[in-house]
PDB file of C-alpha atoms and ligand atoms in Angstrom:
ATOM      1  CA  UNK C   1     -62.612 -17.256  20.422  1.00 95.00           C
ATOM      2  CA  UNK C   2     -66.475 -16.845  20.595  1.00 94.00           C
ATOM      3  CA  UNK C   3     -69.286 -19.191  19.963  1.00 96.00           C
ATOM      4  CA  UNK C   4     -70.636 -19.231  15.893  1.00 96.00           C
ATOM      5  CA  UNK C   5     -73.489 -20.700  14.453  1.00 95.00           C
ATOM      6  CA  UNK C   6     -72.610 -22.016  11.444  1.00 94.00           C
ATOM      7  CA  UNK C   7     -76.154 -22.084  10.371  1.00 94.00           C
ATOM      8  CA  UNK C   8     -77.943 -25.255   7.705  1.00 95.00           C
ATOM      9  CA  UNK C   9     -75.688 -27.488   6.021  1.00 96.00           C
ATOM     10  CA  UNK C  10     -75.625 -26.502   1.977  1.00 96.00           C
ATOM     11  CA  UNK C  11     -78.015 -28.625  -0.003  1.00 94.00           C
ATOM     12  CA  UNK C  12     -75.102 -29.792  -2.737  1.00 94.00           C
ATOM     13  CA  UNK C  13     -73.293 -31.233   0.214  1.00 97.00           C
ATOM     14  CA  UNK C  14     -75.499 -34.580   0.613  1.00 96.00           C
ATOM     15  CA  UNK C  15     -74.606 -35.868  -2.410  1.00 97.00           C
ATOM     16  CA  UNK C  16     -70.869 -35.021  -2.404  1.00 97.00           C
ATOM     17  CA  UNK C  17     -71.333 -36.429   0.903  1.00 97.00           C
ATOM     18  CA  UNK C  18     -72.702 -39.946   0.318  1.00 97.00           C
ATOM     19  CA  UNK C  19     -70.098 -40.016  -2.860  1.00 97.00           C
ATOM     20  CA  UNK C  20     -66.987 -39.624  -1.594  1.00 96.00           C
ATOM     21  CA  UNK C  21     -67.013 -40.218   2.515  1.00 96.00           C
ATOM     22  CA  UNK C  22     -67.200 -43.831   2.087  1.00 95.00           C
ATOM     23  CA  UNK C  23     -63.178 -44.001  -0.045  1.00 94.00           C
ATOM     24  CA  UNK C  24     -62.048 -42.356   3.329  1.00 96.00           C
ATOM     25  CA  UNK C  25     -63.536 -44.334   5.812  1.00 95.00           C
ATOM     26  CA  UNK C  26     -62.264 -47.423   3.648  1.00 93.00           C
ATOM     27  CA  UNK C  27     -58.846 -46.005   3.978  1.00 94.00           C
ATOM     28  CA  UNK C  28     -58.653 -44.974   7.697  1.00 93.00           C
ATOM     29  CA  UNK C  29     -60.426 -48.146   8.232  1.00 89.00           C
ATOM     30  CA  UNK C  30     -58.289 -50.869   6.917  1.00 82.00           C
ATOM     31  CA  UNK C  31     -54.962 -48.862   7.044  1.00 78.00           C
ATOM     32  CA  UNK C  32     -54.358 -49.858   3.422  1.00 78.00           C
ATOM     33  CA  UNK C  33     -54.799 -48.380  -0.173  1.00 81.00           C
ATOM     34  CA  UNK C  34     -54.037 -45.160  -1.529  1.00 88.00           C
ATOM     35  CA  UNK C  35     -55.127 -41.981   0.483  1.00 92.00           C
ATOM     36  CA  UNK C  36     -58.051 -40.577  -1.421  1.00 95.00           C
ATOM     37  CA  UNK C  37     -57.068 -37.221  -3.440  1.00 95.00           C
ATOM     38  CA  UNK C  38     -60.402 -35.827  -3.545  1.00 96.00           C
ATOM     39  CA  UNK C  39     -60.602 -32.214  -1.664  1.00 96.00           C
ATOM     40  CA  UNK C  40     -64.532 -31.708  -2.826  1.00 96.00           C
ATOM     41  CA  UNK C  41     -64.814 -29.722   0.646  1.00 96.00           C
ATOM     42  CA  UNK C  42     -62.959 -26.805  -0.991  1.00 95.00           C
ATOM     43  CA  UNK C  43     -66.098 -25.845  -2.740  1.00 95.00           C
ATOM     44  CA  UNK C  44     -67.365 -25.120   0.126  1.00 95.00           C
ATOM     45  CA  UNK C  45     -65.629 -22.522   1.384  1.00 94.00           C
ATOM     46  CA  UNK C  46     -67.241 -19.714   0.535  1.00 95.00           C
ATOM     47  CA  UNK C  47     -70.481 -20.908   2.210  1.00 96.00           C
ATOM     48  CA  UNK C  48     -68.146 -21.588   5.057  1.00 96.00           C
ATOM     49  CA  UNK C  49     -66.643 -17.937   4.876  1.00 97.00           C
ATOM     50  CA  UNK C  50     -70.301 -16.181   4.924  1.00 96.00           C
ATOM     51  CA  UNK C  51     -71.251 -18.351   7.791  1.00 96.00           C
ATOM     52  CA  UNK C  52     -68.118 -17.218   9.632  1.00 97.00           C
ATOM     53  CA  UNK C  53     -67.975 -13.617   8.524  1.00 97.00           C
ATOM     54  CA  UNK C  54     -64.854 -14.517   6.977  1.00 98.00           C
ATOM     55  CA  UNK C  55     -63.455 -14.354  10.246  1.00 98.00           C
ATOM     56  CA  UNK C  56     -61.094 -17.508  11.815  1.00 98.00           C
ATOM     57  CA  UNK C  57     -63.342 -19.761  14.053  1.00 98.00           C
ATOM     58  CA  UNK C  58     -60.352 -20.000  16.521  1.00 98.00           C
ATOM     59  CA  UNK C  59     -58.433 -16.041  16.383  1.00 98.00           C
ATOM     60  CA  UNK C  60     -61.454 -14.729  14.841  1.00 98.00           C
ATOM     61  CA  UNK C  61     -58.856 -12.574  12.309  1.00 97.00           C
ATOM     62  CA  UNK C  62     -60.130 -11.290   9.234  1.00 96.00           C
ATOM     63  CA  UNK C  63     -58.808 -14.198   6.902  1.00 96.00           C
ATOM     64  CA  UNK C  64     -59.274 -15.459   3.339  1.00 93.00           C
ATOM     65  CA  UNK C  65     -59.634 -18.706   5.151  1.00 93.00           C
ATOM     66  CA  UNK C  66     -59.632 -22.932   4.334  1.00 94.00           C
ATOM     67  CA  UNK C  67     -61.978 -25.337   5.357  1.00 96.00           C
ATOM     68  CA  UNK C  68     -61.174 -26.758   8.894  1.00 97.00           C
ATOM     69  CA  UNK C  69     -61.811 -30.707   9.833  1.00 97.00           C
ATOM     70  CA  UNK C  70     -62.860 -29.923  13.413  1.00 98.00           C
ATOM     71  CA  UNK C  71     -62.523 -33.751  13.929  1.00 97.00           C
ATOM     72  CA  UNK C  72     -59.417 -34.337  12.010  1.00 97.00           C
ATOM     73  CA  UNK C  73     -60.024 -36.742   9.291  1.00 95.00           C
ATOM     74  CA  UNK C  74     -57.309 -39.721   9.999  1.00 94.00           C
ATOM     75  CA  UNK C  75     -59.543 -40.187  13.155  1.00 95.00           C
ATOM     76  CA  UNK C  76     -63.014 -39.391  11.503  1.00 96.00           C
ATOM     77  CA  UNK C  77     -63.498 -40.198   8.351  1.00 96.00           C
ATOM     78  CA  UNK C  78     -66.862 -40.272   8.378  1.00 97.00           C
ATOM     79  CA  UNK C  79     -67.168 -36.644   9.181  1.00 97.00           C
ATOM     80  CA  UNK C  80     -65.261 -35.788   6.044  1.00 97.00           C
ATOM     81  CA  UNK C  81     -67.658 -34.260   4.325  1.00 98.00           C
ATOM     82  CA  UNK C  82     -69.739 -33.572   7.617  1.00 98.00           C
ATOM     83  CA  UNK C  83     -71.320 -29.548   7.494  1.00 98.00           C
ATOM     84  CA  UNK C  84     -71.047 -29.869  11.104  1.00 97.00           C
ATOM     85  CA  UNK C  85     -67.325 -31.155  11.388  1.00 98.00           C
ATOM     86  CA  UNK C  86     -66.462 -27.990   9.313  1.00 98.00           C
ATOM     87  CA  UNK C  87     -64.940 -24.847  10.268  1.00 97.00           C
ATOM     88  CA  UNK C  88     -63.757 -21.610   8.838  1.00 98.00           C
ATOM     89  CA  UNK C  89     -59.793 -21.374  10.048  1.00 97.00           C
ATOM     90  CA  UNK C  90     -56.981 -18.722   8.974  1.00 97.00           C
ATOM     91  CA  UNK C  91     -53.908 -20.699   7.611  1.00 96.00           C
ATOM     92  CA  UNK C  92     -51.308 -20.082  11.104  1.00 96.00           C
ATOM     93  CA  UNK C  93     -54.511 -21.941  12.862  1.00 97.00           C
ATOM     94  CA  UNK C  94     -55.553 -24.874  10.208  1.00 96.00           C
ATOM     95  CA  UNK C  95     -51.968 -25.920  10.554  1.00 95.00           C
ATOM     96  CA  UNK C  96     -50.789 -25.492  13.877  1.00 96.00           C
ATOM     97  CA  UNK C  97     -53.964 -27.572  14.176  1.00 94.00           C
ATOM     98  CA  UNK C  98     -53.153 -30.177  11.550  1.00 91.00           C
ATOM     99  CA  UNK C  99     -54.418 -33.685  12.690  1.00 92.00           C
ATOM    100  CA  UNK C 100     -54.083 -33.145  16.077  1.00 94.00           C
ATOM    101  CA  UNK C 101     -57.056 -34.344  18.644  1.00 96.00           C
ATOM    102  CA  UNK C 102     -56.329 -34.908  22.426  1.00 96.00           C
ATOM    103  CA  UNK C 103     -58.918 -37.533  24.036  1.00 94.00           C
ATOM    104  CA  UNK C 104     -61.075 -34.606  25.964  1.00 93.00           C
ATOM    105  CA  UNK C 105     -60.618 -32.917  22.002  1.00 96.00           C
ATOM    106  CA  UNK C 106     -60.771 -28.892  21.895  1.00 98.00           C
ATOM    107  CA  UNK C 107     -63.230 -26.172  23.136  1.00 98.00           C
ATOM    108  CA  UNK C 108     -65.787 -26.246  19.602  1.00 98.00           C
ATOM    109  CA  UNK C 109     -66.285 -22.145  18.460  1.00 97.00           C
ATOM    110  CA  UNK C 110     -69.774 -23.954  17.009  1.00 97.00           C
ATOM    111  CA  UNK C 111     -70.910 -26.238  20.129  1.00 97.00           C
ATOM    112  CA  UNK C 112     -74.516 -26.502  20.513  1.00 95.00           C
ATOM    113  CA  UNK C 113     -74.578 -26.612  24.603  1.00 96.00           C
ATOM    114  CA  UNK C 114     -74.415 -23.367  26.095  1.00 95.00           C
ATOM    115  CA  UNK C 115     -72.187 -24.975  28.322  1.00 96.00           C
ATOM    116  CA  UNK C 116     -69.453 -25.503  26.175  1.00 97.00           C
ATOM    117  CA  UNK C 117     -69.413 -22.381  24.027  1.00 96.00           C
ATOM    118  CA  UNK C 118     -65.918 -20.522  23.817  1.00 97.00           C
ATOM    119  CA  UNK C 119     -67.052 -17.724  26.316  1.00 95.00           C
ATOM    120  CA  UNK C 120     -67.594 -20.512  28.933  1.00 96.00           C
ATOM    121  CA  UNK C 121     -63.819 -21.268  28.533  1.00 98.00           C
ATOM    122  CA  UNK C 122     -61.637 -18.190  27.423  1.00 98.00           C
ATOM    123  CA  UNK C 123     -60.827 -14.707  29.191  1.00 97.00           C
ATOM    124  CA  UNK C 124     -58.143 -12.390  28.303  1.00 97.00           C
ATOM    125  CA  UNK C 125     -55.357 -10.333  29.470  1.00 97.00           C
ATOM    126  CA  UNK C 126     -56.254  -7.140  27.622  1.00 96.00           C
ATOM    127  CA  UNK C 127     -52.549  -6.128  28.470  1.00 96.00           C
ATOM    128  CA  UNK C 128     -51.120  -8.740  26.805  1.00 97.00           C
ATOM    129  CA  UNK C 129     -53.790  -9.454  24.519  1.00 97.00           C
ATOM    130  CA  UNK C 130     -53.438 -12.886  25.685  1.00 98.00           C
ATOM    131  CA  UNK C 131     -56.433 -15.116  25.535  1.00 98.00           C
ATOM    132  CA  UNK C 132     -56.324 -17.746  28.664  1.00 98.00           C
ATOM    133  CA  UNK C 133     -58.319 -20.214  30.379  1.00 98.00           C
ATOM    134  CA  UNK C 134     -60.927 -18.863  32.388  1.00 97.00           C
ATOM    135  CA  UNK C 135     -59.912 -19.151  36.311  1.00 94.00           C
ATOM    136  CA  UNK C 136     -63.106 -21.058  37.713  1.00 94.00           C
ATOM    137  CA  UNK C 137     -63.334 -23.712  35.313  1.00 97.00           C
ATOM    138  CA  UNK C 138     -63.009 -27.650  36.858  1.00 97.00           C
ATOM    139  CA  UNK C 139     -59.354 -29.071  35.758  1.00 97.00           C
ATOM    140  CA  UNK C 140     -61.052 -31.089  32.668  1.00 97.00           C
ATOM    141  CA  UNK C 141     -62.121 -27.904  31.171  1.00 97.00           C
ATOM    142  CA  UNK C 142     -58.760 -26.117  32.170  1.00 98.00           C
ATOM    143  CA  UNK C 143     -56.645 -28.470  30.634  1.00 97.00           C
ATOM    144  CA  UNK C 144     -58.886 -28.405  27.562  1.00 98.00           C
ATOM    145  CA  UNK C 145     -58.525 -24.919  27.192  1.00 98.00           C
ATOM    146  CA  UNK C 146     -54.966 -24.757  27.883  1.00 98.00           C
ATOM    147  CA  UNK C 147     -54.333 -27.164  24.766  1.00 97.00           C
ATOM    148  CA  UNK C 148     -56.657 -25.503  22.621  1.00 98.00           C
ATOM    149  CA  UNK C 149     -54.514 -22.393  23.461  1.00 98.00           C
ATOM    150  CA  UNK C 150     -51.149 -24.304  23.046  1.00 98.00           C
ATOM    151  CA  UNK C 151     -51.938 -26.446  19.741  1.00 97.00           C
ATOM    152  CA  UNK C 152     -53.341 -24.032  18.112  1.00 98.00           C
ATOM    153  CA  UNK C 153     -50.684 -21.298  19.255  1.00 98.00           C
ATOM    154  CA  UNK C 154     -53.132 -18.879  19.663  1.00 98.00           C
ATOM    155  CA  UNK C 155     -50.764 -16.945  22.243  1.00 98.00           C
ATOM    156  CA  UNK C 156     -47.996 -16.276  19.374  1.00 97.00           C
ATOM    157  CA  UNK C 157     -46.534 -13.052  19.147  1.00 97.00           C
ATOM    158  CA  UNK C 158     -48.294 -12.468  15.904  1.00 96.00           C
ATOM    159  CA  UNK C 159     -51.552 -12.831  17.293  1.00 97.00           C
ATOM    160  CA  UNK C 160     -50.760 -10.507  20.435  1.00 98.00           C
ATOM    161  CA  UNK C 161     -49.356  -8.239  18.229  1.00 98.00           C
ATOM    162  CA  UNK C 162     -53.128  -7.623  16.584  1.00 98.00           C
ATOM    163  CA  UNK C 163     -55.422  -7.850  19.463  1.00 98.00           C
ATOM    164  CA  UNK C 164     -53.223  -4.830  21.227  1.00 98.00           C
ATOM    165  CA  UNK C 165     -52.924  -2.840  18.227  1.00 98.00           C
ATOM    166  CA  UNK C 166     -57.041  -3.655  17.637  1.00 97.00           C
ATOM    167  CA  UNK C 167     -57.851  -2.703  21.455  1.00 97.00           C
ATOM    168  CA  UNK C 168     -55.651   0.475  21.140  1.00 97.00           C
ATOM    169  CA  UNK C 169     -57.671   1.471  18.595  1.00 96.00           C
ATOM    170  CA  UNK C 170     -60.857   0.505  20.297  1.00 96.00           C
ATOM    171  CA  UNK C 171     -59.579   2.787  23.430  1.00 96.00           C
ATOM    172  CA  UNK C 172     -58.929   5.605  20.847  1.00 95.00           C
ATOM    173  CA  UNK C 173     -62.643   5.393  19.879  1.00 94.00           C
ATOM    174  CA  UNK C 174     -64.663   4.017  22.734  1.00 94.00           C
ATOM    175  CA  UNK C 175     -64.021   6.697  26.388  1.00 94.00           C
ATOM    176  CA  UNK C 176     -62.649   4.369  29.642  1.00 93.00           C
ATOM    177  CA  UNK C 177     -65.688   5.614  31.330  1.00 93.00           C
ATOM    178  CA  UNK C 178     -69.212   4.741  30.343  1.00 93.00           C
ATOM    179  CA  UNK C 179     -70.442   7.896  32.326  1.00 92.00           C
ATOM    180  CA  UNK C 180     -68.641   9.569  29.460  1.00 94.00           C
ATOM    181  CA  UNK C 181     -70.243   7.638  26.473  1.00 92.00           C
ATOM    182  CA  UNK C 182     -72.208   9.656  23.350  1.00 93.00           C
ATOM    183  CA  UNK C 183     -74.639   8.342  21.156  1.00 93.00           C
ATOM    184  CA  UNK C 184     -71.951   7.871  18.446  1.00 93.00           C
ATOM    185  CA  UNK C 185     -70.015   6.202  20.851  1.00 92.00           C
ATOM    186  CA  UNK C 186     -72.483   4.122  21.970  1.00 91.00           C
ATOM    187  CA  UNK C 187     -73.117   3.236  18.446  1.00 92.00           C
ATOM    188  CA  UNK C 188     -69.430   2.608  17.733  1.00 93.00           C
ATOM    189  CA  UNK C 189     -69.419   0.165  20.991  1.00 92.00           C
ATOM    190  CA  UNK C 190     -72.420  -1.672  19.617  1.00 92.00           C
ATOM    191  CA  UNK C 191     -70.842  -1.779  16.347  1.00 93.00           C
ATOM    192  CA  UNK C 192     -67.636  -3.755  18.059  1.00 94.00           C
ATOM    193  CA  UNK C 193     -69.052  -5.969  20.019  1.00 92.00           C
ATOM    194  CA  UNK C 194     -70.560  -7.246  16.799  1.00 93.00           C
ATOM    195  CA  UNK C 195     -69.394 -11.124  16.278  1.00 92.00           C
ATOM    196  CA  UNK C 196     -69.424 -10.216  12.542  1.00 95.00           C
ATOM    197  CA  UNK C 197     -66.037  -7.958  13.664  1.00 95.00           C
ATOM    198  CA  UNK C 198     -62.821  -9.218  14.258  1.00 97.00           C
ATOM    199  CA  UNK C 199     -61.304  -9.786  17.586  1.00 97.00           C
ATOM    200  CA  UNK C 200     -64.833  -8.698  19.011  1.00 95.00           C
ATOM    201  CA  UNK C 201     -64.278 -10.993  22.104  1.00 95.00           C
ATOM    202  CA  UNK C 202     -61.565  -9.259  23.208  1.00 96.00           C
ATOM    203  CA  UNK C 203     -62.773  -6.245  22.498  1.00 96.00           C
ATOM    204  CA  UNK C 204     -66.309  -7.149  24.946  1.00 95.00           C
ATOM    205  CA  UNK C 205     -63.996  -8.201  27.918  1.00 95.00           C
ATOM    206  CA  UNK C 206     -62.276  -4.467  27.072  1.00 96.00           C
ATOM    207  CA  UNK C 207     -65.482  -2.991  27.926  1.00 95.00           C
ATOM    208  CA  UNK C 208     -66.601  -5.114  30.362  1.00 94.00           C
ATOM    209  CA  UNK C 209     -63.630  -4.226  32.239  1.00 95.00           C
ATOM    210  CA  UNK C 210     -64.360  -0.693  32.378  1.00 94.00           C
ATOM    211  CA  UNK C 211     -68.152  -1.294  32.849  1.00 92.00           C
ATOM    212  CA  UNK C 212     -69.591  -1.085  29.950  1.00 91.00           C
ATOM    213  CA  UNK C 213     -71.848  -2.907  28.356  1.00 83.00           C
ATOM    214  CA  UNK C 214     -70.574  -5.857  26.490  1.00 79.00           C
ATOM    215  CA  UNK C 215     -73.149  -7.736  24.286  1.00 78.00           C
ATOM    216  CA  UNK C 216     -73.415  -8.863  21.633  1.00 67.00           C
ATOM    217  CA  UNK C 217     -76.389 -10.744  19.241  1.00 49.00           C
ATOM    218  CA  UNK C 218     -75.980 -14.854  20.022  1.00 47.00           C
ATOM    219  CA  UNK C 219     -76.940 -15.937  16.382  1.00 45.00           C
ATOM    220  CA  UNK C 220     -74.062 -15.296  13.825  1.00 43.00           C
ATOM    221  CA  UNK C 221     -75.238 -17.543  10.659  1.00 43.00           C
ATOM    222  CA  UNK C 222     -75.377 -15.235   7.545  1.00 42.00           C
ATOM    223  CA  UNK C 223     -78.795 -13.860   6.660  1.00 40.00           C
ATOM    224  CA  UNK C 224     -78.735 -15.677   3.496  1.00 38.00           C
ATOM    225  CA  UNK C 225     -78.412 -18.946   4.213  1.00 37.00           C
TER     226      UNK C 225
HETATM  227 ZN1   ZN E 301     -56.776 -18.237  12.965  1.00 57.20          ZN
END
């Protein structure tokens, strides 16, 4: 998981916003009623899917992709049809999610604070492909991590499956040594450690295992927008 800026909120959103946030704050609120059917947020995800590279804000896989409720909507209504509460998310990840929300809630891929970006929170076992909690974070943080992990089963065999197949590939392209890199390379690493690429976080703590160099450019909003 890596940090994304999801860049401006689309200008249609406002009034969609105002319209129909207030039915499902009325219903969460009160308890009573019938659930509101409207699902205006699915217009939205293809300005979702640019911001995100059409890649999953949690297993950042190549996905066609639905429109995540960060803060699930039983507990906040009023970030229904919130740009901010929104997040690109693969299908396995939207619903392992569902409505879930522990109290400390999960690591954000889009917080603002440097401090609480993915990359402060994740490592991985490029053997396993596993993605895990980094070791020097307090126990808050830990256990925060550890449930993001868990709920959103981001350790499934399906998901292992890619990121080992992906970094074998990566090793087939990119030499172990950086002593041995060529321009193409060197271009090819650059090109990987893109955040517009899939799995490119694992693929940075790859290279930064072998010593090479891992960035990669912070801002990933679409050009467009
Ligand atoms: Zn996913």
């Amino acid at each position: 998981m890596h940090w994304v800026d999801r860049g401006p909120e689309p200008e249609q959103l406002a009034r969609i916003h105002a319209r129909y946030t207030p039915r499902w704050v009325r219903f969460y609120g009160s308890g009573t009623g019938k659930k509101p059917s409207d699902t205006r947020w699915r217009e939205f995800s293809g300005d979702l899917a640019d911001a995100f590279h059409d890649l999953c804000a949690y297993c950042e896989e190549l996905c066609r992709g639905e429109v995540d409720h960060f803060r699930p909507k039983s507990r906040y209504p009023e970030l229904v049809y919130s740009w901010s509460n929104w997040l690109f998310a693969c299908h396995d990840c939207n619903h392992a999610k569902l409505d879930k929300w522990p109290t400390a809630g999960y690591v954000d891929p889009c917080a603002r604070s440097r401090t609480a970006h993915p990359e402060r929170f994740f490592t991985y076992d490029t053997l396993t492909g596993e993605i895990l909690p980094k070791g020097d974070l307090s126990p808050g943080r830990y256990r925060k991590a550890r449930q993001t992990i868990d709920d959103l089963r981001l350790n499934e065999w399906h998901h292992l499956r890619k990121r080992l197949v992906w970094l074998r590939l990566i090793s087939e392209i990119i030499p172990d040594d950086p002593a041995e890199m060529t321009a193409e390379s060197e271009e090819l690493r650059a090109h990987y450690c893109s955040r517009t690429i899939p799995f490119s976080s694992i693929t940075r703590g790859w290279l930064a295992e072998r010593g090479h160099r891992a960035d990669s450019p912070r801002r990933t909003g679409s050009s467009s927008r």
